[in-house]
């Protein structure tokens, strides 16, 4: 009895989870494997269209003989690269139609024209003509004749399905493509964006954790950048920072803080002189990182705030009795309490920032030294139309992320052991 | 010790005053006022003197009178330094000063003598400064987005700093950018597409997620732990990795440029979040209710529809709102899959609009306002539900 109950429970569980699992498998897990497959192939954007045999039907009446009609099919192979094999053709006609002359490749039976055209090489074109005559002399309706579409079928190789593999893509990614520079840019973007957003998160959480008028309102305002659509925010920032008419530059010029406008998103380097040391700052990259911090610190803020509110009040009361100063309380009580949450946040944000595409794409499009790995996936795959390369770059991203996670957990595990 | 603390207090509050007045000046400049300098030195001296005076006057005068007198003195001097500014500017300065004064009245010789008083003061003012700074930094872009959408190209060329809105003009002129993007750029259609896609994603996701979450939360089956851990892993998985294979597959299946294609992808990407959030809530529902239902010979379907769903309306609605926001804001997949303007979503349409360098920026901003408003509205209105869900580790970004 119990056994059957457990069995029905199992069965129900599988039925209930099946739809969700199926969708996730089809759209997330399967593409990951497909990605690995594609990354070992030489595929370009134009290759992924499946070659199709196509026919355009043109109906022409013959002026001297109203009972006859000429039909012209413009046949072609849609692909410029691949041949189509065993093309078959069929088209239906009204009952009273009789064919005048029959192409040797075709037969006409039960008012249906069937043809076997054999193999069509790439770029193949042919004008195929048929003449019909009505056997009862009735009027021919050209429109309805045209509305019946011919059906064509053929088999062709799908370039994605053959088993020609190559390591060329990975070689190109790792050795030709300024890989080190790309990696460094991605690392800067990810690391500083993550650290910055966590620092801002700590500051704001500490702030909102005090009591002041309008605190709940402040909490929702702080989350605005995180919940608003990235497209709107990126273009607003772009307008604010524009060198010619942007508000920021106009303001700085107005207050005579700068003499010439700064192109914050379009300038790769800016020379700075701090304490007598000259150094070059990657300006556009810094701006993009600023945007990233601005947009994502709310997540850190929320997590840390939730943790702060869970710290027992007694700890602070005890510290007050001992005469601890506010800074001592922050460094000795608050900070140790939130390290766990910070280490989780660091991992989550690091992974997500590493893959962040939209923000950089919308702000700079990857120009002026802001080309990160995800941007490169897009550029290789769609701007240069080399799908295989794009795939290979995204596989490199996954491998790097897995490595990061492996080392991070190892490090984290060690620290937990030590404590 | 007392003088040292007094001086430190005056310094800190002077800096706070500088930041208050500077932000006010920036906002006033953006209304077209001709202000060319912050006069930081003057502000600093005033802030310092006012704080010093506050401490030394102490309780001899009532706090309200003290605040009003100091504020008036400041306004008069400030008005003398930068002349020909309108009344509203000076009223604003007065209110800011009054606010500043009321903030510093709680400090006096007694509080300054307490232990760690400088640190306490620093902490208090840092909090105040933080509130000011973060509100400004966050709200400023949103404010600029809104006001730019009401300006015209010519007005912005004449004075790039004048963002004042002329309310005396016709409503038609005021909302001109909005009329244009609806008429010439078919934004009505894009709003419809975005709504269909987002609402559709919510419905399908909930339809799939509720049974799955119930199974994970309640039933025992082989592979349950594997399933619940893979939910989390998939949730972390980078979308950029899916783009190329999905693009190729969708191209071959003819799913690109179609709402169905977007619906499938959005559902798949939001399902893990939805299941994760829902199963957490389902676990908190007391089991006894279901046991009673099983005795009543209710089927699993009956349990879910008659017990679980009615009891978890708050959780389900917060998941629904999230999924809606994710789908509404989504950009990467809509960029990859849509290249026919007839099937654009709002985000994709704005990006397409910006691709044309000729597009005036107020149109772009009007579009941005349209795409932002629903999300912010939902967020502010349902904030309570959403924040608790967010900390449960939801919205992906």
Coordinates of N, CA and C in Angstrom, one line a residue, chain A residues 236-413:
Chain A
X236 N 20.4 57.6 -21.3 CA 20.4 58.8 -20.5 C 21.9 59.1 -20.1
X237 N 22.6 58.2 -19.7 CA 24.0 58.4 -19.4 C 24.8 58.9 -20.6
X238 N 24.5 58.3 -21.7 CA 25.3 58.7 -22.9 C 25.0 60.2 -23.2
X239 N 23.7 60.6 -23.0 CA 23.4 62.0 -23.2 C 24.0 62.9 -22.2
X240 N 24.0 62.5 -21.0 CA 24.7 63.3 -19.9 C 26.1 63.5 -20.2
X241 N 26.8 62.5 -20.7 CA 28.2 62.5 -20.8 C 28.7 62.9 -22.2
X242 N 27.8 63.2 -23.1 CA 28.2 63.6 -24.4 C 29.2 64.8 -24.4
X243 N 30.3 64.7 -25.2 CA 31.3 65.8 -25.2 C 30.8 67.1 -25.8
X244 N 29.9 67.0 -26.8 CA 29.5 68.2 -27.4 C 28.3 68.9 -26.8
X245 N 27.3 68.2 -26.4 CA 26.1 68.9 -25.8 C 25.7 68.2 -24.5
X246 N 26.5 67.4 -24.0 CA 26.1 66.7 -22.8 C 26.0 67.6 -21.6
X247 N 25.1 67.3 -20.7 CA 24.9 68.1 -19.5 C 26.1 68.2 -18.6
X248 N 26.8 67.1 -18.4 CA 27.9 67.1 -17.5 C 29.0 68.0 -18.0
X249 N 29.4 67.9 -19.2 CA 30.4 68.8 -19.8 C 30.0 70.2 -19.8
X250 N 28.8 70.5 -20.1 CA 28.3 71.9 -20.1 C 28.4 72.5 -18.7
X251 N 28.0 71.7 -17.7 CA 28.1 72.1 -16.3 C 29.5 72.4 -15.9
X252 N 30.4 71.5 -16.2 CA 31.8 71.7 -15.8 C 32.4 72.9 -16.5
X253 N 32.0 73.1 -17.8 CA 32.5 74.3 -18.5 C 32.0 75.5 -17.9
X254 N 30.7 75.5 -17.5 CA 30.0 76.6 -17.0 C 30.6 77.1 -15.7
X255 N 31.0 76.1 -14.8 CA 31.7 76.5 -13.6 C 33.2 76.6 -13.7
X256 N 33.7 76.6 -14.9 CA 35.1 76.7 -15.2 C 36.0 75.7 -14.5
X257 N 35.4 74.5 -14.3 CA 36.2 73.4 -13.7 C 37.1 72.8 -14.8
X258 N 36.6 72.7 -16.0 CA 37.5 72.3 -17.1 C 37.5 73.3 -18.2
X259 N 38.5 73.3 -19.1 CA 38.5 74.2 -20.2 C 38.0 73.7 -21.5
X260 N 38.3 72.4 -21.7 CA 37.7 71.8 -23.0 C 36.9 70.6 -22.5
X261 N 35.9 70.3 -23.3 CA 35.0 69.1 -23.0 C 35.8 67.8 -22.9
X262 N 35.4 66.9 -22.1 CA 36.1 65.6 -22.0 C 35.1 64.6 -22.6
X263 N 35.7 63.7 -23.5 CA 34.9 62.7 -24.1 C 34.9 61.4 -23.2
X264 N 34.1 61.4 -22.2 CA 34.2 60.3 -21.2 C 34.0 58.9 -21.8
X265 N 33.2 58.8 -22.8 CA 32.9 57.5 -23.3 C 33.7 57.2 -24.6
X266 N 34.4 58.2 -25.2 CA 35.0 58.0 -26.5 C 36.5 58.1 -26.5
X267 N 37.1 58.3 -25.3 CA 38.5 58.5 -25.2 C 39.1 57.4 -24.5
X268 N 40.2 56.8 -25.1 CA 40.7 55.5 -24.5 C 41.5 55.9 -23.3
X269 N 42.4 56.8 -23.4 CA 43.3 57.1 -22.2 C 43.2 58.6 -21.9
X270 N 43.4 58.9 -20.6 CA 43.6 60.3 -20.2 C 44.8 60.3 -19.3
X271 N 45.6 61.4 -19.6 CA 46.9 61.5 -18.8 C 46.6 62.2 -17.5
X272 N 47.0 61.6 -16.4 CA 46.7 62.3 -15.2 C 48.0 62.5 -14.5
X273 N 48.1 63.6 -13.7 CA 49.3 63.9 -12.9 C 48.9 64.0 -11.5
X274 N 49.2 62.9 -10.7 CA 48.8 62.9 -9.3 C 50.1 62.9 -8.5
X275 N 50.4 63.8 -7.7 CA 51.5 63.9 -6.8 C 52.8 63.8 -7.6
X276 N 52.8 64.4 -8.8 CA 54.0 64.4 -9.6 C 54.2 63.2 -10.4
X277 N 53.4 62.2 -10.3 CA 53.5 61.0 -11.1 C 52.5 61.1 -12.3
X278 N 53.1 60.9 -13.5 CA 52.2 60.9 -14.6 C 51.7 59.4 -14.8
X279 N 50.4 59.3 -15.0 CA 50.0 58.0 -15.5 C 48.8 58.0 -16.3
X280 N 48.6 57.0 -17.1 CA 47.5 57.0 -18.0 C 46.3 56.2 -17.4
X281 N 45.1 56.8 -17.4 CA 44.0 56.2 -16.9 C 43.1 55.7 -18.1
X282 N 42.6 54.6 -18.1 CA 41.7 54.1 -19.2 C 40.3 54.8 -19.0
X283 N 40.1 55.9 -19.7 CA 39.0 56.8 -19.4 C 37.7 56.1 -19.7
X284 N 37.5 55.7 -20.9 CA 36.2 55.1 -21.3 C 35.9 53.9 -20.5
X285 N 36.9 53.1 -20.2 CA 36.7 51.9 -19.4 C 36.2 52.3 -18.0
X286 N 36.9 53.3 -17.4 CA 36.5 53.8 -16.1 C 35.1 54.3 -16.1
X287 N 34.7 55.0 -17.1 CA 33.3 55.5 -17.2 C 32.3 54.3 -17.2
X288 N 32.6 53.3 -18.0 CA 31.7 52.2 -18.1 C 31.7 51.5 -16.8
X289 N 32.8 51.4 -16.1 CA 32.8 50.7 -14.8 C 31.9 51.5 -13.8
X290 N 32.0 52.9 -13.9 CA 31.2 53.7 -13.0 C 29.7 53.4 -13.3
X291 N 29.3 53.3 -14.5 CA 27.9 53.0 -14.8 C 27.5 51.7 -14.2
X292 N 28.5 50.7 -14.4 CA 28.2 49.4 -13.8 C 28.0 49.4 -12.3
X293 N 28.9 50.2 -11.6 CA 28.7 50.3 -10.2 C 27.4 51.0 -9.8
X294 N 27.1 52.0 -10.5 CA 25.9 52.8 -10.3 C 24.7 51.9 -10.5
X295 N 24.7 51.0 -11.5 CA 23.5 50.2 -11.8 C 23.4 49.0 -10.9
X296 N 24.5 48.5 -10.4 CA 24.4 47.2 -9.7 C 24.7 47.3 -8.2
X297 N 25.1 48.5 -7.6 CA 25.3 48.5 -6.2 C 24.0 48.2 -5.4
X298 N 22.8 48.5 -6.0 CA 21.6 48.2 -5.2 C 21.4 46.8 -4.8
X299 N 21.9 45.8 -5.6 CA 21.8 44.4 -5.2 C 22.6 44.2 -4.0
X300 N 23.9 44.7 -4.0 CA 24.7 44.6 -2.8 C 24.0 45.3 -1.6
X301 N 23.5 46.4 -1.8 CA 22.8 47.2 -0.8 C 21.7 46.4 -0.1
X302 N 20.9 45.8 -1.0 CA 19.7 45.0 -0.4 C 20.2 43.8 0.4
X303 N 21.2 43.1 -0.1 CA 21.7 41.9 0.6 C 22.3 42.3 1.9
X304 N 23.1 43.3 1.9 CA 23.8 43.7 3.1 C 22.9 44.3 4.1
X305 N 21.9 45.1 3.6 CA 20.9 45.7 4.5 C 20.1 44.6 5.3
X306 N 19.7 43.6 4.5 CA 19.0 42.5 5.1 C 19.8 41.8 6.2
X307 N 21.1 41.7 6.0 CA 22.0 41.1 7.0 C 22.2 42.0 8.2
X308 N 22.3 43.3 7.9 CA 22.5 44.3 9.0 C 21.3 44.3 9.9
X309 N 20.1 44.2 9.3 CA 18.9 44.2 10.2 C 18.8 43.0 11.0
X310 N 19.6 42.0 10.7 CA 19.5 40.7 11.4 C 20.5 40.6 12.5
X311 N 21.4 41.6 12.6 CA 22.4 41.6 13.6 C 21.7 41.9 15.0
X312 N 22.0 41.1 16.0 CA 21.3 41.4 17.3 C 21.7 42.7 17.9
X313 N 20.7 43.4 18.4 CA 20.9 44.8 19.0 C 21.9 44.7 20.2
X314 N 21.8 43.5 20.9 CA 22.6 43.4 22.1 C 24.1 43.7 21.9
X315 N 24.5 43.2 20.7 CA 25.9 43.4 20.4 C 26.3 44.9 20.5
X316 N 25.5 45.7 19.9 CA 25.8 47.2 19.9 C 25.6 47.7 21.3
X317 N 24.6 47.3 22.0 CA 24.4 47.8 23.4 C 25.6 47.4 24.3
X318 N 26.1 46.2 24.1 CA 27.2 45.8 24.9 C 28.4 46.7 24.6
X319 N 28.6 47.0 23.3 CA 29.7 47.8 22.8 C 29.6 49.2 23.4
X320 N 28.3 49.7 23.5 CA 28.1 51.0 24.1 C 28.5 51.1 25.6
X321 N 28.2 50.0 26.3 CA 28.6 49.9 27.7 C 30.1 49.9 27.8
X322 N 30.8 49.3 26.9 CA 32.2 49.2 26.9 C 32.8 50.6 26.4
X323 N 32.0 51.5 26.0 CA 32.5 52.8 25.5 C 33.2 52.7 24.2
X324 N 32.6 51.9 23.2 CA 33.2 51.8 21.9 C 32.7 53.0 21.1
X325 N 33.6 53.5 20.2 CA 33.3 54.6 19.3 C 32.5 54.1 18.1
X326 N 31.8 54.9 17.4 CA 31.0 54.5 16.2 C 31.9 53.7 15.2
X327 N 33.1 54.2 15.0 CA 34.0 53.5 14.0 C 34.4 52.2 14.5
X328 N 34.7 52.1 15.8 CA 35.1 50.8 16.4 C 33.9 49.8 16.2
X329 N 32.7 50.3 16.5 CA 31.5 49.5 16.3 C 31.4 49.0 14.9
X330 N 31.6 49.8 13.9 CA 31.5 49.4 12.6 C 32.6 48.4 12.2
X331 N 33.8 48.6 12.6 CA 34.9 47.7 12.2 C 34.9 46.4 13.0
X332 N 34.5 46.5 14.3 CA 34.6 45.3 15.1 C 33.3 44.5 15.1
X333 N 32.2 45.1 14.9 CA 30.9 44.4 15.0 C 30.3 44.2 13.6
X334 N 30.0 45.3 13.0 CA 29.3 45.3 11.7 C 30.0 44.5 10.6
X335 N 31.3 44.9 10.4 CA 32.0 44.3 9.3 C 32.2 42.8 9.4
X336 N 32.6 42.3 10.6 CA 32.7 40.8 10.7 C 31.4 40.1 10.4
X337 N 30.2 40.8 10.8 CA 28.9 40.1 10.6 C 28.5 40.0 9.1
X338 N 29.1 40.9 8.3 CA 28.6 40.9 6.9 C 29.6 40.3 6.0
X339 N 30.7 39.8 6.5 CA 31.7 39.2 5.5 C 31.1 38.0 4.7
X340 N 30.3 37.2 5.4 CA 29.8 36.0 4.7 C 28.9 36.5 3.5
X341 N 28.1 37.5 3.8 CA 27.2 38.0 2.7 C 28.0 38.6 1.6
X342 N 29.1 39.3 2.0 CA 30.0 40.0 1.0 C 30.6 38.9 0.1
X343 N 31.1 37.8 0.7 CA 31.8 36.8 -0.1 C 30.8 36.2 -1.1
X344 N 29.6 36.0 -0.7 CA 28.6 35.5 -1.7 C 28.3 36.5 -2.8
X345 N 28.1 37.8 -2.3 CA 27.9 38.8 -3.3 C 29.0 39.0 -4.3
X346 N 30.2 38.9 -3.8 CA 31.4 39.0 -4.7 C 31.3 37.9 -5.8
X347 N 31.0 36.7 -5.4 CA 30.9 35.7 -6.4 C 29.8 35.9 -7.4
X348 N 28.6 36.2 -6.9 CA 27.5 36.4 -7.8 C 27.8 37.6 -8.8
X349 N 28.2 38.7 -8.2 CA 28.4 39.9 -9.0 C 29.6 39.6 -10.0
X350 N 30.6 38.9 -9.5 CA 31.8 38.7 -10.4 C 31.3 37.9 -11.6
X351 N 30.5 36.8 -11.4 CA 30.1 36.0 -12.5 C 29.2 36.8 -13.4
X352 N 28.3 37.6 -12.9 CA 27.4 38.3 -13.7 C 28.0 39.4 -14.5
X353 N 29.0 40.1 -13.8 CA 29.7 41.2 -14.5 C 30.6 40.7 -15.5
X354 N 31.1 39.5 -15.3 CA 32.0 38.9 -16.3 C 31.3 38.6 -17.6
X355 N 30.0 38.4 -17.5 CA 29.2 38.1 -18.7 C 28.4 39.3 -19.2
X356 N 28.5 40.4 -18.5 CA 27.7 41.5 -18.8 C 27.9 42.0 -20.2
X357 N 26.8 42.1 -21.0 CA 27.0 42.5 -22.4 C 26.3 43.8 -22.7
X358 N 25.0 43.9 -22.2 CA 24.2 45.0 -22.6 C 24.8 46.4 -22.3
X359 N 25.3 46.5 -21.1 CA 25.8 47.8 -20.6 C 26.9 48.4 -21.4
X360 N 27.9 47.6 -21.7 CA 29.0 48.1 -22.5 C 28.6 48.3 -23.9
X361 N 27.8 47.4 -24.4 CA 27.3 47.4 -25.8 C 26.5 48.7 -26.0
X362 N 25.7 49.1 -25.1 CA 24.8 50.3 -25.3 C 25.6 51.5 -25.1
X363 N 26.6 51.5 -24.2 CA 27.3 52.8 -23.9 C 28.4 53.1 -24.9
X364 N 29.2 52.1 -25.3 CA 30.3 52.4 -26.2 C 30.3 51.4 -27.4
X365 N 29.6 50.4 -27.3 CA 29.7 49.4 -28.4 C 31.0 48.6 -28.4
X366 N 31.7 48.8 -27.4 CA 33.0 48.1 -27.3 C 34.2 48.9 -27.8
X367 N 33.9 50.2 -28.2 CA 35.0 51.0 -28.7 C 35.8 51.6 -27.6
X368 N 36.9 52.3 -28.0 CA 37.8 53.0 -27.1 C 38.2 52.2 -25.8
X369 N 38.7 51.0 -26.1 CA 39.3 50.2 -25.0 C 38.3 49.6 -24.1
X370 N 37.0 49.4 -24.5 CA 36.1 48.8 -23.6 C 35.6 47.4 -24.1
X371 N 36.4 46.8 -25.0 CA 36.0 45.6 -25.6 C 36.2 44.4 -24.6
X372 N 35.1 43.9 -24.0 CA 35.2 42.8 -23.1 C 34.9 41.5 -23.8
X373 N 35.1 40.4 -23.2 CA 34.8 39.1 -23.8 C 33.4 38.9 -24.4
X374 N 32.4 39.3 -23.6 CA 31.0 39.1 -24.1 C 30.8 40.0 -25.3
X375 N 31.4 41.2 -25.3 CA 31.3 42.1 -26.5 C 31.9 41.4 -27.7
X376 N 33.0 40.7 -27.4 CA 33.7 40.0 -28.5 C 32.9 38.9 -29.1
X377 N 32.1 38.2 -28.2 CA 31.3 37.2 -28.7 C 30.3 37.7 -29.8
X378 N 29.8 38.9 -29.5 CA 28.8 39.5 -30.4 C 29.6 40.0 -31.7
X379 N 30.7 40.6 -31.5 CA 31.4 41.2 -32.6 C 31.9 40.0 -33.6
X380 N 32.4 39.0 -33.0 CA 32.9 37.9 -33.8 C 31.7 37.2 -34.5
X381 N 30.6 37.0 -33.8 CA 29.5 36.2 -34.3 C 28.7 37.0 -35.3
X382 N 28.4 38.3 -35.0 CA 27.5 39.0 -35.8 C 28.0 40.1 -36.6
X383 N 29.1 40.8 -36.1 CA 29.7 41.9 -36.9 C 30.6 41.3 -37.9
X384 N 31.4 40.4 -37.5 CA 32.3 39.7 -38.5 C 31.6 38.5 -39.1
X385 N 30.5 38.1 -38.6 CA 29.7 37.0 -39.1 C 30.4 35.7 -39.0
X386 N 31.3 35.5 -38.0 CA 31.9 34.2 -37.9 C 31.3 33.5 -36.7
X387 N 30.3 32.8 -36.9 CA 29.6 32.1 -35.8 C 30.5 31.2 -35.0
X388 N 31.3 30.4 -35.7 CA 32.2 29.5 -35.0 C 33.1 30.2 -34.0
X389 N 33.7 31.4 -34.5 CA 34.6 32.1 -33.6 C 33.8 32.6 -32.4
X390 N 32.6 33.2 -32.6 CA 31.8 33.7 -31.5 C 31.6 32.6 -30.5
X391 N 31.2 31.5 -31.0 CA 31.0 30.3 -30.1 C 32.2 30.0 -29.3
X392 N 33.4 30.0 -30.0 CA 34.6 29.6 -29.3 C 34.9 30.6 -28.2
X393 N 34.6 31.9 -28.4 CA 34.9 32.9 -27.4 C 33.9 32.7 -26.2
X394 N 32.7 32.3 -26.5 CA 31.8 32.1 -25.4 C 32.2 30.9 -24.6
X395 N 32.7 29.9 -25.3 CA 33.2 28.7 -24.5 C 34.4 29.1 -23.6
X396 N 35.2 30.0 -24.1 CA 36.4 30.4 -23.3 C 35.8 31.1 -22.1
X397 N 34.7 31.9 -22.2 CA 34.1 32.6 -21.1 C 33.7 31.6 -20.0
X398 N 33.0 30.5 -20.5 CA 32.5 29.5 -19.6 C 33.7 28.9 -18.8
X399 N 34.7 28.5 -19.6 CA 35.9 27.8 -19.0 C 36.5 28.7 -17.9
X400 N 36.7 30.0 -18.2 CA 37.3 31.0 -17.3 C 36.4 31.1 -16.0
X401 N 35.1 31.1 -16.3 CA 34.2 31.2 -15.1 C 34.2 30.0 -14.2
X402 N 34.3 28.8 -14.9 CA 34.4 27.6 -14.1 C 35.7 27.6 -13.2
X403 N 36.8 28.1 -13.9 CA 38.0 28.2 -13.2 C 37.9 29.1 -12.0
X404 N 37.3 30.2 -12.2 CA 37.1 31.2 -11.2 C 36.4 30.6 -10.0
X405 N 35.2 29.9 -10.3 CA 34.4 29.4 -9.3 C 35.2 28.3 -8.5
X406 N 36.0 27.5 -9.2 CA 36.7 26.5 -8.6 C 37.7 27.1 -7.6
X407 N 38.5 28.1 -8.0 CA 39.5 28.7 -7.1 C 38.8 29.4 -6.0
X408 N 37.7 30.1 -6.3 CA 37.0 30.9 -5.3 C 36.5 30.0 -4.2
X409 N 35.9 28.9 -4.5 CA 35.4 28.0 -3.5 C 36.5 27.4 -2.7
X410 N 37.6 27.1 -3.4 CA 38.8 26.5 -2.7 C 39.3 27.5 -1.6
X411 N 39.4 28.8 -2.1 CA 39.9 29.8 -1.2 C 38.9 30.0 0.0
X412 N 37.6 30.0 -0.3 CA 36.6 30.2 0.7 C 36.6 29.1 1.6
X413 N 36.8 27.8 1.1 CA 36.8 26.7 2.0 C 38.0 26.7 3.0

